[in-house]
Amino acid sequence: MIQTPLLPLEVYREIKEMTARFSAEHIRPIAEELDKNENFPDELYRKMGEQGLFGITVPESYGGNGLDVYAYAIIMEELSKGYASVADQCGVIELITTLLSTYGTDYQINKYTQDILKTNIKIAYCITESEAGSDVSNVTTTATKTQKGWVLNGSKQWIHNAPIADIGLVLARTEPELGHRGMSIFIVDLHSKGVSRGPKDHKMGQKASQIGALFFDDVLLLKENLLGELNKGFYIMMSVLEIGRVGIGALATGISQAAFERSLDYAKTRKQFGKPIAANQGIQWMLADMATQIQAGRNLVHQAALQLDNKITAGTACSMAKQYASDVAVKVTADAVQIFGGSGYIRGFEVERLYRDAKITQIYEGTNQIQRNIIAKRILSD
């Protein structure tokens, strides 16, 4: 059953128009440059903060926008139409500020949340390890209790913002014998003694989202560095995965929509055998399938967002949205390259970048194989 948005439809239209305008004016014109240079400029970061594009669902009392997941999905799609790496930055900040505002103490919220949203500090979400990707329960980083707090040891890899982040939320084992029931989250100053960084990894796509490794060697943490309840870190991290999957589904939809729009324009203007290639039924069918699949993915994303907003169990809906929308992104961008022909395979053509940007959406925030496991478990248990 389709749920009702919490806010008047006019509010969402204004949010969509504002974000689309920002994306068209400030993001898309420099997307190729960001992809080439593999960095996220501070100036753009600040502009996004000033525009209120961070902390979408975070309460206004903590410096956020106090909006809902449906609004967040709309914003993520529009940002991604400009460049998915930019939307990805919005998504990471959304997850971390949601964790802080939900589980943080007054001291932690006051110390970090507004500075993150005002872009005074950069953050990282530190879960993944070499043997703990889809299987988060296999994390080996440890935090050993001391009289004054904790000592952190271990490493993380493929961490978004690792090369540039100031603060990291780190998942570590605090009681190893308890398995995933013995994990906790710590707020770690990444400029602390004992913290080191690996080189920036060079990715296939979404290159402006810098990732890398972090190493922790006897890093001293105080008691106030613990976020939330001791040994509840696994569950706390999992609590934001549903909104994270909606965000990635929306991001993937933005990539798809951008590829479709470029393909449609090209098909109308590119002539072969004396007529636009859009006159050929083969191209028409490709465009029809693209439009249909994008809308179906968008509908799944919006449905999942509305279920979250209306406090309806949404785990399966979020997995369906993320899995389908990201699969569509890979297919649609591949079709876009096909429509462009040889040009689509050349650097500097937008669809070539979009094709590279799409692939990771099937992998991060839970691989699509994991999403299918979640969906299958639910439908088989009914």
Short mmCIF file of C-alpha atoms in Angstrom, two decimals:
data_model
loop_
_atom_site.label_atom_id
_atom_site.label_comp_id
_atom_site.label_asym_id
_atom_site.label_seq_id
_atom_site.Cartn_x
_atom_site.Cartn_y
_atom_site.Cartn_z
CA MET A 1 0.00 0.00 0.00
CA ILE A 2 1.38 3.43 -0.97
CA GLN A 3 1.88 5.58 2.11
CA THR A 4 1.05 9.27 2.41
CA PRO A 5 3.91 11.81 2.60
CA LEU A 6 4.13 13.58 5.94
CA LEU A 7 4.50 17.08 4.48
CA PRO A 8 2.44 18.97 1.89
CA LEU A 9 3.40 18.02 -1.68
CA GLU A 10 4.35 21.63 -2.39
CA VAL A 11 7.17 21.35 0.16
CA TYR A 12 8.68 18.38 -1.70
CA ARG A 13 8.32 20.19 -5.03
CA GLU A 14 10.23 23.16 -3.64
CA ILE A 15 12.93 20.87 -2.24
CA LYS A 16 13.26 19.11 -5.59
CA GLU A 17 13.44 22.36 -7.55
CA MET A 18 15.97 23.92 -5.17
CA THR A 19 18.25 20.87 -5.25
CA ALA A 20 17.92 20.45 -9.02
CA ARG A 21 18.90 24.08 -9.51
CA PHE A 22 21.91 23.74 -7.19
CA SER A 23 22.96 20.54 -8.95
CA ALA A 24 22.68 22.08 -12.41
CA GLU A 25 24.51 25.27 -11.47
CA HIS A 26 27.21 24.08 -9.07
CA ILE A 27 27.76 20.34 -9.55
CA ARG A 28 27.24 19.14 -13.12
CA PRO A 29 29.46 21.82 -14.72
CA ILE A 30 32.48 20.62 -12.72
CA ALA A 31 31.68 16.89 -12.55
CA GLU A 32 34.20 15.89 -15.22
CA GLU A 33 36.90 17.95 -13.52
CA LEU A 34 36.16 16.35 -10.14
CA ASP A 35 36.27 12.91 -11.74
CA LYS A 36 39.61 13.67 -13.39
CA ASN A 37 41.25 15.22 -10.31
CA GLU A 38 39.70 12.75 -7.85
CA ASN A 39 38.96 15.32 -5.17
CA PHE A 40 36.02 17.02 -3.50
CA PRO A 41 36.72 20.77 -3.28
CA ASP A 42 36.19 22.54 0.03
CA GLU A 43 34.34 25.33 -1.74
CA LEU A 44 31.63 22.96 -3.00
CA TYR A 45 31.50 21.30 0.41
CA ARG A 46 30.85 24.69 2.05
CA LYS A 47 28.23 25.66 -0.54
CA MET A 48 26.31 22.47 0.16
CA GLY A 49 26.36 23.20 3.89
CA GLU A 50 25.17 26.75 3.32
CA GLN A 51 22.36 25.46 1.10
CA GLY A 52 21.17 23.08 3.84
CA LEU A 53 21.95 19.91 1.90
CA PHE A 54 23.42 18.09 4.91
CA GLY A 55 21.54 16.62 7.86
CA ILE A 56 18.24 16.36 6.00
CA THR A 57 16.44 14.24 8.61
CA VAL A 58 18.39 15.51 11.64
CA PRO A 59 16.20 17.52 14.06
CA GLU A 60 16.37 21.30 13.73
CA SER A 61 17.33 21.54 17.40
CA TYR A 62 20.61 19.83 16.52
CA GLY A 63 21.29 21.99 13.48
CA GLY A 64 19.62 19.78 10.87
CA ASN A 65 16.68 20.38 8.55
CA GLY A 66 14.12 18.32 10.47
CA LEU A 67 12.74 16.84 7.24
CA ASP A 68 11.86 13.22 6.44
CA VAL A 69 13.34 10.30 4.51
CA TYR A 70 11.15 11.05 1.48
CA ALA A 71 12.73 14.51 1.23
CA TYR A 72 16.16 12.92 1.66
CA ALA A 73 15.48 10.56 -1.27
CA ILE A 74 14.45 13.47 -3.48
CA ILE A 75 17.61 15.41 -2.60
CA MET A 76 19.90 12.42 -3.14
CA GLU A 77 18.48 11.80 -6.62
CA GLU A 78 18.82 15.41 -7.72
CA LEU A 79 22.38 15.72 -6.39
CA SER A 80 23.34 12.49 -8.13
CA LYS A 81 22.06 13.80 -11.46
CA GLY A 82 24.85 16.34 -11.13
CA TYR A 83 27.50 13.90 -9.85
CA ALA A 84 27.02 10.81 -7.71
CA SER A 85 30.18 11.46 -5.65
CA VAL A 86 28.56 14.65 -4.36
CA ALA A 87 25.40 12.81 -3.38
CA ASP A 88 27.55 10.17 -1.71
CA GLN A 89 29.07 12.83 0.55
CA CYS A 90 25.57 13.95 1.51
CA GLY A 91 24.69 10.34 2.34
CA VAL A 92 27.70 9.76 4.61
CA ILE A 93 26.99 12.93 6.56
CA GLU A 94 23.33 11.94 6.87
CA LEU A 95 24.20 8.56 8.39
CA ILE A 96 26.75 9.91 10.85
CA THR A 97 24.73 12.89 12.05
CA THR A 98 21.71 10.59 12.42
CA LEU A 99 23.78 8.30 14.64
CA LEU A 100 25.06 11.22 16.70
CA SER A 101 21.67 12.89 17.12
CA THR A 102 19.99 9.57 17.98
CA TYR A 103 22.55 7.92 20.26
CA GLY A 104 24.93 10.69 21.30
CA THR A 105 25.13 12.36 24.68
CA ASP A 106 24.43 16.10 24.93
CA TYR A 107 28.20 16.63 25.08
CA GLN A 108 28.80 14.61 21.90
CA ILE A 109 25.95 16.24 20.00
CA ASN A 110 27.08 19.74 20.95
CA LYS A 111 30.73 18.99 20.22
CA TYR A 112 30.35 17.40 16.80
CA THR A 113 26.97 17.59 15.08
CA GLN A 114 26.72 21.26 14.17
CA ASP A 115 30.38 21.45 13.17
CA ILE A 116 29.83 18.53 10.79
CA LEU A 117 26.73 20.13 9.29
CA LYS A 118 28.50 23.49 8.97
CA THR A 119 31.38 21.65 7.22
CA ASN A 120 33.93 22.74 9.82
CA ILE A 121 35.03 19.13 10.21
CA LYS A 122 35.02 16.17 7.83
CA ILE A 123 33.91 12.73 8.93
CA ALA A 124 34.31 9.04 8.12
CA TYR A 125 32.09 6.02 8.73
CA CYS A 126 34.55 3.27 9.69
CA ILE A 127 33.16 -0.25 9.49
CA THR A 128 34.70 -2.19 6.60
CA GLU A 129 37.81 -4.33 7.03
CA SER A 130 39.65 -6.78 4.77
CA GLU A 131 37.60 -9.70 6.16
CA ALA A 132 34.53 -7.73 7.18
CA GLY A 133 32.65 -6.35 4.20
CA SER A 134 29.20 -7.84 3.80
CA ASP A 135 29.90 -9.81 6.99
CA VAL A 136 30.15 -6.92 9.46
CA SER A 137 30.12 -9.38 12.38
CA ASN A 138 33.67 -10.38 11.37
CA VAL A 139 35.23 -7.06 12.44
CA THR A 140 38.58 -7.61 14.20
CA THR A 141 39.45 -4.06 15.33
CA THR A 142 39.46 -4.04 19.15
CA ALA A 143 38.96 -1.49 21.92
CA THR A 144 40.44 -2.70 25.22
CA LYS A 145 39.12 -1.13 28.41
CA THR A 146 41.47 0.82 30.70
CA GLN A 147 40.94 2.88 33.84
CA LYS A 148 40.56 6.09 31.84
CA GLY A 149 38.79 4.71 28.78
CA TRP A 150 39.92 2.47 25.93
CA VAL A 151 42.87 1.53 23.72
CA LEU A 152 41.99 1.09 20.04
CA ASN A 153 43.90 -1.28 17.76
CA GLY A 154 43.20 -2.54 14.25
CA SER A 155 42.56 -1.25 10.75
CA LYS A 156 39.78 -0.31 8.36
CA GLN A 157 39.80 -0.23 4.55
CA TRP A 158 37.83 1.38 1.72
CA ILE A 159 36.67 4.05 4.14
CA HIS A 160 34.93 7.06 2.60
CA ASN A 161 36.85 10.27 3.39
CA ALA A 162 39.69 8.36 5.11
CA PRO A 163 42.40 10.47 3.40
CA ILE A 164 40.86 13.77 4.57
CA ALA A 165 38.57 13.08 7.56
CA ASP A 166 38.99 14.72 10.95
CA ILE A 167 36.65 12.47 12.91
CA GLY A 168 35.71 8.82 12.44
CA LEU A 169 32.94 6.67 13.90
CA VAL A 170 34.75 3.37 14.41
CA LEU A 171 33.14 -0.01 15.03
CA ALA A 172 35.32 -2.18 17.29
CA ARG A 173 35.10 -5.31 19.43
CA THR A 174 34.89 -4.50 23.13
CA GLU A 175 34.12 -8.05 24.26
CA PRO A 176 35.45 -10.33 21.51
CA GLU A 177 34.03 -13.51 23.02
CA LEU A 178 30.48 -12.19 22.50
CA GLY A 179 30.80 -11.96 18.71
CA HIS A 180 28.64 -9.24 17.15
CA ARG A 181 26.97 -8.75 20.55
CA GLY A 182 30.27 -7.46 21.89
CA MET A 183 30.88 -4.52 19.55
CA SER A 184 30.82 -0.80 20.32
CA ILE A 185 31.13 2.47 18.41
CA PHE A 186 33.75 5.08 19.22
CA ILE A 187 34.13 8.68 18.09
CA VAL A 188 37.80 8.91 17.15
CA ASP A 189 39.86 12.02 16.43
CA LEU A 190 41.74 10.89 13.33
CA HIS A 191 44.56 13.31 14.08
CA SER A 192 45.32 11.45 17.34
CA LYS A 193 48.63 9.78 18.11
CA GLY A 194 48.56 6.21 16.83
CA VAL A 195 46.24 6.91 13.88
CA SER A 196 47.77 6.61 10.41
CA ARG A 197 46.33 6.58 6.91
CA GLY A 198 47.02 4.54 3.82
CA PRO A 199 47.32 6.12 0.37
CA LYS A 200 44.17 7.26 -1.42
CA ASP A 201 42.67 4.37 -3.38
CA HIS A 202 42.01 5.02 -7.07
CA LYS A 203 38.53 3.86 -7.99
CA MET A 204 36.82 3.02 -11.26
CA GLY A 205 34.01 5.53 -10.67
CA GLN A 206 32.67 8.13 -8.24
CA LYS A 207 36.29 9.23 -8.03
CA ALA A 208 35.74 12.47 -6.12
CA SER A 209 34.59 10.41 -3.11
CA GLN A 210 38.01 9.73 -1.66
CA ILE A 211 38.52 6.40 0.07
CA GLY A 212 41.43 4.69 1.79
CA ALA A 213 42.64 2.73 4.80
CA LEU A 214 42.94 3.76 8.44
CA PHE A 215 45.27 2.14 10.98
CA PHE A 216 44.92 2.31 14.76
CA ASP A 217 47.97 1.51 16.89
CA ASP A 218 47.32 1.86 20.63
CA VAL A 219 45.06 4.90 20.15
CA LEU A 220 43.97 6.21 23.55
CA LEU A 221 40.26 6.99 23.89
CA LEU A 222 38.42 8.55 26.81
CA LYS A 223 35.17 7.23 28.23
CA GLU A 224 33.26 10.02 26.46
CA ASN A 225 34.44 8.68 23.10
CA LEU A 226 31.94 5.79 23.38
CA LEU A 227 28.84 6.44 21.26
CA GLY A 228 25.67 4.88 22.60
CA GLU A 229 25.50 1.86 24.84
CA LEU A 230 28.47 -0.42 25.40
CA ASN A 231 28.37 -3.61 23.28
CA LYS A 232 25.44 -2.31 21.22
CA GLY A 233 27.55 -0.97 18.38
CA PHE A 234 26.54 -3.60 15.84
CA TYR A 235 22.86 -2.87 16.38
CA ILE A 236 23.42 0.89 16.37
CA MET A 237 25.27 0.73 13.06
CA MET A 238 22.57 -1.52 11.60
CA SER A 239 19.86 0.93 12.67
CA VAL A 240 20.86 3.41 9.96
CA LEU A 241 21.28 0.90 7.14
CA GLU A 242 17.67 1.19 6.02
CA ILE A 243 17.86 4.94 5.43
CA GLY A 244 21.29 4.32 3.90
CA ARG A 245 19.80 1.89 1.38
CA VAL A 246 17.07 4.35 0.47
CA GLY A 247 19.80 6.92 -0.09
CA ILE A 248 21.81 4.66 -2.39
CA GLY A 249 18.65 3.68 -4.28
CA ALA A 250 17.91 7.36 -4.84
CA LEU A 251 21.52 8.04 -5.84
CA ALA A 252 21.39 5.19 -8.36
CA THR A 253 18.14 6.59 -9.75
CA GLY A 254 19.83 9.96 -10.23
CA ILE A 255 22.61 8.32 -12.24
CA SER A 256 20.01 6.52 -14.35
CA GLN A 257 17.98 9.66 -14.96
CA ALA A 258 21.05 11.62 -16.03
CA ALA A 259 22.05 8.85 -18.46
CA PHE A 260 18.53 8.69 -19.87
CA GLU A 261 18.32 12.46 -20.40
CA ARG A 262 21.68 12.54 -22.20
CA SER A 263 20.62 9.55 -24.35
CA LEU A 264 17.28 11.09 -25.25
CA ASP A 265 18.90 14.36 -26.35
CA TYR A 266 21.56 12.54 -28.35
CA ALA A 267 19.07 10.23 -30.06
CA LYS A 268 17.05 13.24 -31.23
CA THR A 269 20.05 15.06 -32.70
CA ARG A 270 22.45 12.36 -33.90
CA LYS A 271 21.72 11.54 -37.54
CA GLN A 272 22.58 8.39 -39.45
CA PHE A 273 21.29 7.42 -42.92
CA GLY A 274 19.68 10.84 -43.22
CA LYS A 275 17.51 10.75 -40.09
CA PRO A 276 17.85 11.03 -36.27
CA ILE A 277 18.67 7.69 -34.68
CA ALA A 278 15.56 8.19 -32.50
CA ALA A 279 13.54 7.32 -35.60
CA ASN A 280 14.83 3.75 -35.40
CA GLN A 281 12.57 1.35 -33.52
CA GLY A 282 15.55 -0.33 -31.85
CA ILE A 283 16.56 2.96 -30.20
CA GLN A 284 12.94 3.79 -29.35
CA TRP A 285 12.55 0.53 -27.48
CA MET A 286 15.78 1.09 -25.58
CA LEU A 287 14.60 4.53 -24.50
CA ALA A 288 11.15 3.19 -23.55
CA ASP A 289 12.71 0.45 -21.40
CA MET A 290 15.05 2.95 -19.76
CA ALA A 291 12.22 5.32 -18.85
CA THR A 292 10.05 2.49 -17.52
CA GLN A 293 12.78 0.90 -15.42
CA ILE A 294 13.89 4.23 -13.95
CA GLN A 295 10.36 5.08 -12.89
CA ALA A 296 9.86 1.63 -11.36
CA GLY A 297 13.08 2.04 -9.37
CA ARG A 298 12.11 5.53 -8.26
CA ASN A 299 8.72 4.25 -7.10
CA LEU A 300 10.38 1.52 -5.01
CA VAL A 301 12.73 4.07 -3.43
CA HIS A 302 9.89 6.45 -2.61
CA GLN A 303 7.75 3.64 -1.22
CA ALA A 304 10.56 2.52 1.09
CA ALA A 305 11.13 6.11 2.24
CA LEU A 306 7.45 6.62 2.97
CA GLN A 307 7.29 3.39 4.96
CA LEU A 308 10.18 4.60 7.11
CA ASP A 309 8.50 7.99 7.57
CA ASN A 310 5.21 6.35 8.56
CA LYS A 311 6.98 4.01 11.04
CA ILE A 312 6.05 0.91 9.03
CA THR A 313 8.47 -2.02 8.93
CA ALA A 314 10.58 -1.27 5.87
CA GLY A 315 13.60 -3.61 5.81
CA THR A 316 12.43 -5.59 2.80
CA ALA A 317 11.21 -2.48 0.98
CA CYS A 318 14.59 -0.78 1.49
CA SER A 319 16.46 -3.83 0.19
CA MET A 320 14.17 -4.06 -2.85
CA ALA A 321 14.65 -0.35 -3.59
CA LYS A 322 18.43 -0.44 -3.30
CA GLN A 323 18.84 -3.68 -5.24
CA TYR A 324 16.50 -2.83 -8.11
CA ALA A 325 17.47 0.83 -8.54
CA SER A 326 21.18 0.00 -8.60
CA ASP A 327 20.71 -2.86 -11.07
CA VAL A 328 18.74 -0.45 -13.25
CA ALA A 329 21.54 2.12 -13.01
CA VAL A 330 24.07 -0.34 -14.40
CA LYS A 331 21.73 -1.43 -17.21
CA VAL A 332 20.57 2.05 -18.16
CA THR A 333 24.08 3.51 -18.26
CA ALA A 334 25.24 0.56 -20.37
CA ASP A 335 22.38 1.25 -22.77
CA ALA A 336 23.30 4.94 -22.79
CA VAL A 337 26.85 4.09 -23.87
CA GLN A 338 25.36 1.86 -26.60
CA ILE A 339 23.14 4.65 -27.88
CA PHE A 340 26.12 7.00 -28.04
CA GLY A 341 28.11 4.34 -29.89
CA GLY A 342 31.85 4.93 -30.12
CA SER A 343 31.49 8.37 -28.53
CA GLY A 344 30.04 6.82 -25.40
CA TYR A 345 33.25 4.88 -24.85
CA ILE A 346 35.44 8.00 -24.85
CA ARG A 347 36.50 9.92 -21.75
CA GLY A 348 34.90 13.35 -21.66
CA PHE A 349 31.46 12.10 -22.70
CA GLU A 350 29.19 12.19 -19.67
CA VAL A 351 27.67 8.75 -20.25
CA GLU A 352 31.11 7.13 -20.03
CA ARG A 353 31.52 8.53 -16.51
CA LEU A 354 27.96 7.65 -15.55
CA TYR A 355 28.60 4.04 -16.59
CA ARG A 356 31.63 3.89 -14.28
CA ASP A 357 29.78 5.66 -11.47
CA ALA A 358 26.87 3.22 -11.59
CA LYS A 359 28.72 -0.01 -10.83
CA ILE A 360 29.56 0.67 -7.20
CA THR A 361 25.87 1.16 -6.36
CA GLN A 362 25.45 -2.62 -6.68
CA ILE A 363 28.21 -3.15 -4.12
CA TYR A 364 28.24 -0.60 -1.31
CA GLU A 365 25.64 -0.30 1.46
CA GLY A 366 25.21 -4.07 1.21
CA THR A 367 25.86 -5.94 -2.05
CA ASN A 368 22.85 -6.76 -4.18
CA GLN A 369 23.38 -10.43 -3.41
CA ILE A 370 22.94 -9.61 0.29
CA GLN A 371 19.83 -7.59 -0.57
CA ARG A 372 18.39 -10.59 -2.41
CA ASN A 373 19.13 -12.78 0.63
CA ILE A 374 17.18 -10.35 2.82
CA ILE A 375 14.26 -10.26 0.38
CA ALA A 376 14.20 -14.04 -0.02
CA LYS A 377 14.29 -14.61 3.73
CA ARG A 378 11.27 -12.37 4.17
CA ILE A 379 9.15 -13.82 1.37
CA LEU A 380 9.96 -17.40 2.38
CA SER A 381 8.96 -16.73 5.99
CA ASP A 382 5.48 -15.42 5.08
#
